[in-house]
Short mmCIF file of C-alpha atoms (C1' of nucleotides) in Angstrom, two decimals:
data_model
loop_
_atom_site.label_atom_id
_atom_site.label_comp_id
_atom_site.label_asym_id
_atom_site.label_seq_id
_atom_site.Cartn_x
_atom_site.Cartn_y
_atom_site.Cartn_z
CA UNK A 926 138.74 92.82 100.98
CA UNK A 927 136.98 95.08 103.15
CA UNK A 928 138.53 96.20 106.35
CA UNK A 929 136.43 96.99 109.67
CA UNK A 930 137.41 100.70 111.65
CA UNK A 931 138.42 98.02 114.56
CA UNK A 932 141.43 97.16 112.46
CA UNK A 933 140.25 93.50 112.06
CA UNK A 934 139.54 91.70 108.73
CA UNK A 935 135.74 90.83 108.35
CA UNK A 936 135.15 87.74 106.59
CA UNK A 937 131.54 89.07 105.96
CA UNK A 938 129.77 92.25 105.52
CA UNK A 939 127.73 93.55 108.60
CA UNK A 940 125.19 94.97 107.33
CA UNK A 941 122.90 97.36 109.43
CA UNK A 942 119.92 99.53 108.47
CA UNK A 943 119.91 103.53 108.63
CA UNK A 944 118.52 104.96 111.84
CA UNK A 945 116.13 106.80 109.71
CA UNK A 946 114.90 103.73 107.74
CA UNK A 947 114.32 101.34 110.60
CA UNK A 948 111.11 99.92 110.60
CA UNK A 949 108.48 99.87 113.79
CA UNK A 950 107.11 97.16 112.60
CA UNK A 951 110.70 94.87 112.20
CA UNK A 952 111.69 96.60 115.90
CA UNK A 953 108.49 94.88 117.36
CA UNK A 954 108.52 91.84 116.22
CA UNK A 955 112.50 91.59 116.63
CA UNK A 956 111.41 92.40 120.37
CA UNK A 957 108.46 90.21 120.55
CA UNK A 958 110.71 86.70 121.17
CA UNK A 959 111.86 85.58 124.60
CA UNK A 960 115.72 85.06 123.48
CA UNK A 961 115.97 88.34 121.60
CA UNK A 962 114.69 90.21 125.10
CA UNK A 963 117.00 88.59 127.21
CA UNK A 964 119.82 89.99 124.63
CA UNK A 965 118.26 93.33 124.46
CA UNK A 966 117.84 93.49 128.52
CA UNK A 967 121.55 92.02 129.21
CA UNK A 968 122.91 94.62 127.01
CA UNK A 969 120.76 97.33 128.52
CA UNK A 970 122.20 96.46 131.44
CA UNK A 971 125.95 97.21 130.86
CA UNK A 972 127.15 94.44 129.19
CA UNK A 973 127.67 96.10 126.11
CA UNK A 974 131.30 94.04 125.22
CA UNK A 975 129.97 90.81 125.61
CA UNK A 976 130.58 88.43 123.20
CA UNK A 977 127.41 86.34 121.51
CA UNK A 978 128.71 83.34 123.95
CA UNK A 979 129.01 84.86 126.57
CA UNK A 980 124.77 85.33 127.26
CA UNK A 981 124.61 82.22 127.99
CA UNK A 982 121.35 81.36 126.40
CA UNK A 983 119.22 78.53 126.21
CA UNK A 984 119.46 77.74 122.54
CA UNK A 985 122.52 76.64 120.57
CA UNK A 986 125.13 78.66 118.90
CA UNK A 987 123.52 78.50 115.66
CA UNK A 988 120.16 79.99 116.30
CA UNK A 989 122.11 82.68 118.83
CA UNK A 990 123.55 83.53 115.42
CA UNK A 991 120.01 83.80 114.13
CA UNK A 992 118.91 85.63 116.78
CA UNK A 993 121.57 88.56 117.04
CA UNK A 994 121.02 88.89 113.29
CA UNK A 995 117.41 89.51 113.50
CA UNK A 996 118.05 92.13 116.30
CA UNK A 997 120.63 93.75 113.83
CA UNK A 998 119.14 93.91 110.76
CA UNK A 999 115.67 95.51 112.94
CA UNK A 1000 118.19 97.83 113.79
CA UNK A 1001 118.32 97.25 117.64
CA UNK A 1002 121.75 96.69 117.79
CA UNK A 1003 124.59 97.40 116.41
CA UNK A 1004 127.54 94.64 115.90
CA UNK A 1005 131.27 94.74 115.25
CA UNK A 1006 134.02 92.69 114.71
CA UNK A 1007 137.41 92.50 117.40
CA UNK A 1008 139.10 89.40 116.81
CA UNK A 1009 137.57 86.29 116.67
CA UNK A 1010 134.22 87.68 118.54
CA UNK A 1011 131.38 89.46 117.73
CA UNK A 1012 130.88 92.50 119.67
CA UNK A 1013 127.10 93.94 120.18
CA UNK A 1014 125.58 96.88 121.36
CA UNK A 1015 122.45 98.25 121.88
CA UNK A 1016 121.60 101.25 119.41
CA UNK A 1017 119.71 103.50 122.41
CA UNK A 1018 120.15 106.67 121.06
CA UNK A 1019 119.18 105.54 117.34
CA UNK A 1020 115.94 104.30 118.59
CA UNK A 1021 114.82 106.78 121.22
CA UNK A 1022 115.44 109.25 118.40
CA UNK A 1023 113.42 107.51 115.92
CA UNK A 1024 110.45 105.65 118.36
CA UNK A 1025 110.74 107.94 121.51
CA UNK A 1026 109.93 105.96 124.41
CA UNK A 1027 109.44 102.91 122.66
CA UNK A 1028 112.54 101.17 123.77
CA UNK A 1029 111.99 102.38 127.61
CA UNK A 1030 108.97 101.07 127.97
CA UNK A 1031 109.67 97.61 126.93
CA UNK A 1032 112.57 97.25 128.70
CA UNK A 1033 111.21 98.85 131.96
CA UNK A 1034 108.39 96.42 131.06
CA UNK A 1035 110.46 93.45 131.06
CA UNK A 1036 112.53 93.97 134.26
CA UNK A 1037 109.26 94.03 136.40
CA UNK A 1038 108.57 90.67 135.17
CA UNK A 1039 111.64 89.95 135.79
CA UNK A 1040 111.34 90.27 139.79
CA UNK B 719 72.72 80.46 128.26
CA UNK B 720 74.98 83.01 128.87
CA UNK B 721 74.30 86.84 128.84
CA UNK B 722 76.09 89.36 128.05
CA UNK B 723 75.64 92.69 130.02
CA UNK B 724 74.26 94.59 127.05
CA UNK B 725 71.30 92.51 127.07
CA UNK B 726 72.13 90.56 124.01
CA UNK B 727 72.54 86.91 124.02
CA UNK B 728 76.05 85.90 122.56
CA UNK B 729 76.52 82.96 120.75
CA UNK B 730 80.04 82.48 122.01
CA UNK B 731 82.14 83.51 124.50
CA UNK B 732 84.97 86.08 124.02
CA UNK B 733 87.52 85.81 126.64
CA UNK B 734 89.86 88.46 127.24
CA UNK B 735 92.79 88.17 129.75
CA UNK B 736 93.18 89.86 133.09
CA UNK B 737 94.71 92.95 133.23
CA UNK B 738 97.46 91.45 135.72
CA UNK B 739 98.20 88.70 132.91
CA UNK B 740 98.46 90.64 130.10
CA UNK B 741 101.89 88.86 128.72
CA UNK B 742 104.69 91.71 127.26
CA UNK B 743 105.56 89.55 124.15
CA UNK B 744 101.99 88.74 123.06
CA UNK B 745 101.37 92.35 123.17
CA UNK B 746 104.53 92.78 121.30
CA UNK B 747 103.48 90.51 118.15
CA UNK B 748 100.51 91.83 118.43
CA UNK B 749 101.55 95.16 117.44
CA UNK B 750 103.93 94.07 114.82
CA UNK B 751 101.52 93.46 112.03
CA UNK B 752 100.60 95.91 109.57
CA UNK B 753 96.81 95.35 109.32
CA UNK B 754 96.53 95.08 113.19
CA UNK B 755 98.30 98.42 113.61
CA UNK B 756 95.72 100.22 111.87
CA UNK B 757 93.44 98.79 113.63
CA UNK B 758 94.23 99.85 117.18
CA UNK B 759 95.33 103.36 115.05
CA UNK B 760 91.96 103.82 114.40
CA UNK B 761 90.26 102.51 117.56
CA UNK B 762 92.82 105.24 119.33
CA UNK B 763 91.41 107.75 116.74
CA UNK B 764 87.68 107.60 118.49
CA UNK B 765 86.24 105.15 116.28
CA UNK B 766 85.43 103.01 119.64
CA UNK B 767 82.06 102.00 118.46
CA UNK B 768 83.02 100.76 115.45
CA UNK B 769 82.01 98.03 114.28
CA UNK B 770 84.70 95.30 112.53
CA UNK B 771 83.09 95.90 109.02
CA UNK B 772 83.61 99.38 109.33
CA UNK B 773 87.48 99.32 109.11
CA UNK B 774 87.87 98.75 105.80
CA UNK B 775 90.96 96.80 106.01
CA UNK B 776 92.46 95.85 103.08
CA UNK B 777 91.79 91.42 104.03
CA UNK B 778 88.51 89.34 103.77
CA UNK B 779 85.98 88.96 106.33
CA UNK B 780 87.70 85.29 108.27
CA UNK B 781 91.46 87.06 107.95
CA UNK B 782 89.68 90.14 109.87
CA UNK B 783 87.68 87.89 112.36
CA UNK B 784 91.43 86.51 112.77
CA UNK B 785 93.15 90.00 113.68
CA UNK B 786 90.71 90.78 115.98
CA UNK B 787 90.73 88.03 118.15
CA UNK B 788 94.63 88.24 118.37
CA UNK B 789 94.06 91.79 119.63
CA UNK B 790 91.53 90.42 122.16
CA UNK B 791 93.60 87.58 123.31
CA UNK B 792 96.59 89.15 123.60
CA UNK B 793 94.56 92.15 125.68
CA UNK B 794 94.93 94.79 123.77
CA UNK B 795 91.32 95.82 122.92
CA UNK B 796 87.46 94.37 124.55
CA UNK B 797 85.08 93.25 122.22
CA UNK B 798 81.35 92.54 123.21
CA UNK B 799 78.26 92.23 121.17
CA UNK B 800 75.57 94.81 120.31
CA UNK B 801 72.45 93.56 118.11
CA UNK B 802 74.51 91.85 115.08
CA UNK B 803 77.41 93.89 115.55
CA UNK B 804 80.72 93.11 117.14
CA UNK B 805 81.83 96.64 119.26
CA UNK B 806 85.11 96.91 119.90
CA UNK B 807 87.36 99.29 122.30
CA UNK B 808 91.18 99.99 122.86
CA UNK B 809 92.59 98.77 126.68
CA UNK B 810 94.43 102.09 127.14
CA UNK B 811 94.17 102.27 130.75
CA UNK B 812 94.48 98.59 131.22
CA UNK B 813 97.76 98.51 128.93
CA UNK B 814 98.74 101.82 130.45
CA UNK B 815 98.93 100.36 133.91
CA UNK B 816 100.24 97.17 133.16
CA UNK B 817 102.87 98.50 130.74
CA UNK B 818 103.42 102.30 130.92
CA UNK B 819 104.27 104.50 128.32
CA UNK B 820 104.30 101.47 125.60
CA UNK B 821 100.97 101.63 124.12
CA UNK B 822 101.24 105.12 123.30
CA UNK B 823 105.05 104.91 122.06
CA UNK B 824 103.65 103.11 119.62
CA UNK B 825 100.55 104.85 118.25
CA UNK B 826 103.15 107.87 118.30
CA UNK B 827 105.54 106.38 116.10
CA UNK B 828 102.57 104.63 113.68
CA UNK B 829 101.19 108.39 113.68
CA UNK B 830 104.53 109.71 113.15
CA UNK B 831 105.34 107.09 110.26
CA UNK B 832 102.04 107.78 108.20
CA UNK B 833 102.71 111.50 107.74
"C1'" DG C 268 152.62 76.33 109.70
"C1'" DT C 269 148.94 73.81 113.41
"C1'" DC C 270 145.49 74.18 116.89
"C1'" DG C 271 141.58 76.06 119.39
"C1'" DT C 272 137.98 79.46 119.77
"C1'" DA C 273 134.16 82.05 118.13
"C1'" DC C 274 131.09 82.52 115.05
"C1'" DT C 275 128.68 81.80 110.25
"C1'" DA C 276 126.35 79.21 106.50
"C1'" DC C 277 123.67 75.55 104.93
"C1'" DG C 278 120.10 72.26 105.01
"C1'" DA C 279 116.36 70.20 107.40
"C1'" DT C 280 112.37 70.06 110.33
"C1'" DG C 281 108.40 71.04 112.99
"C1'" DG C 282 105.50 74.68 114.44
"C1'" DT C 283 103.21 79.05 113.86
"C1'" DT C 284 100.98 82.63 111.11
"C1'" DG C 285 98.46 85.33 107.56
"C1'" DT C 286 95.55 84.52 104.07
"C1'" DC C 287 91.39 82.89 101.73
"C1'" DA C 288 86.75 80.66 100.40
"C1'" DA C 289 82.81 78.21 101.82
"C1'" DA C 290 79.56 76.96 105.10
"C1'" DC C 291 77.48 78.26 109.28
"C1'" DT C 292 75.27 81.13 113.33
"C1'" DA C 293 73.09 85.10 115.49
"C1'" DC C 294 70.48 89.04 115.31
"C1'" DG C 295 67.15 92.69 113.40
"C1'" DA C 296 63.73 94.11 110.03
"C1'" DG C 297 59.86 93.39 107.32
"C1'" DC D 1147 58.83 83.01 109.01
"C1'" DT D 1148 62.04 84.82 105.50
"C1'" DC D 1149 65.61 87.64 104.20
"C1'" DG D 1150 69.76 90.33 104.71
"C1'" DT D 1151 73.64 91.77 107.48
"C1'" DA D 1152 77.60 90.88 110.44
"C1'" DG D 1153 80.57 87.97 112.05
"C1'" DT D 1154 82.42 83.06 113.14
"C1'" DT D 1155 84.27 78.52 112.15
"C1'" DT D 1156 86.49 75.24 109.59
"C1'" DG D 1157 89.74 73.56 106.52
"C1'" DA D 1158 93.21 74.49 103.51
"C1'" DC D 1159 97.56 76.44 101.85
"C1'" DA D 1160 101.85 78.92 101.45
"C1'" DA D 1161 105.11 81.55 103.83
"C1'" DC D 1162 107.63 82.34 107.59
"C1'" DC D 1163 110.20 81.31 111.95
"C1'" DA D 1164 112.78 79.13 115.76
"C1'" DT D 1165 115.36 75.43 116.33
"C1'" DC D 1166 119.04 72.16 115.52
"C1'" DG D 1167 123.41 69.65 113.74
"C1'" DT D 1168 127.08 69.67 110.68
"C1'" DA D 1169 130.42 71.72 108.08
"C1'" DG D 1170 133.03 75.68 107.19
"C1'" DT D 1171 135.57 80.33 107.91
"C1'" DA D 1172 138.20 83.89 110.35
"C1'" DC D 1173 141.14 85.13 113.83
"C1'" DG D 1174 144.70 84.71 117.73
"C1'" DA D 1175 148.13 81.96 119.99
"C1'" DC D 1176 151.77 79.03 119.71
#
DNA sequence: GTCGTACTACGATGGTTGTCAAACTACGAG
DNA sequence: CTCGTAGTTTGACAACCATCGTAGTACGAC
């Protein structure tokens, strides 16, 4: 069984992609959903412990699931395992590195249209 | 009969969003397709007068026609008619205004990714 | 151990998308 | 007018995607 650095058993593998093998083209279209911003934008904004539930989206638990998974396996964020939730984070560094500005301008982008 | 201001009469009309409603996540999807990337690579590349059949994308004639209108709808290039031909032109300082620094995150890391 | 919480996996479904071929339209040249 | 070129439209099809409900798993608390 393998065994998470947080000390917690995972059930299932996490499996994230390589900074240097994450595709622009997966990142877009990962950001290019409604749902998948508001994650992106909440955890930009310092909510980077949250649990999946506690977003409160408008969608059911299930396709948050689906959701969080597409973000992870673009490479946006970065998921681990402390107890019985799902912690997520957003991998800034991996992607200003890799698309330099990219990330910026989309969420600057988004938080005018915010308000 | 409509006119168009080159002085050719166009058998349809091509409506392309104001600048001011140019939507983040249509621009988004947009983007994330391989055959549309290389076209806005190229149209970045000076090849503003070019006409669609001189792209040589690697899709039939309708799939084109189909790109290019999602570019246009979504506002991320201007078509209009000249003579037979269909011109088309990149909305940098449209998408530059609206969304700044995104458009050209992107055509960096496109560049960046094709060597 | 049992229970509750948090999330995942599976299967289904309706909608969207990328693709094509075939038929059509618009323009310019001869 | 006829022909060729450039692009559109339509209809089709398969693949994908967002969504859901239900059932299941992993963990912490008790």
């Amino acid at each position: 069984m393998p065994k998470s650095d947080s000390g917690t058993v995972s059930g299932r593998r996490l499996d994230h992609p390589e900074t240097s093998r994450i595709r622009l083209e997966a990142v877009l279209s990962a950001l290019a959903d409604p749902v998948r911003l508001s994650i992106v934008l909440a955890l930009d904004e310092g909510h980077e412990d949250m649990a999946c539930v506690s977003f409160a989206l408008p969608v059911s638990k299930s396709t948050s699931t689906h959701h969080f998974r597409v973000l992870r396996e673009a490479g946006v964020i970065r998921q681990y395992y402390e107890g019985t939730a799902r912690k997520s984070s957003l991998r800034t560094a991996d992607l200003e590195g890799r698309f330099p500005g990219l990330l910026a301008a989309v969420l600057d982008a988004e938080r005018a249209r915010r308000g």
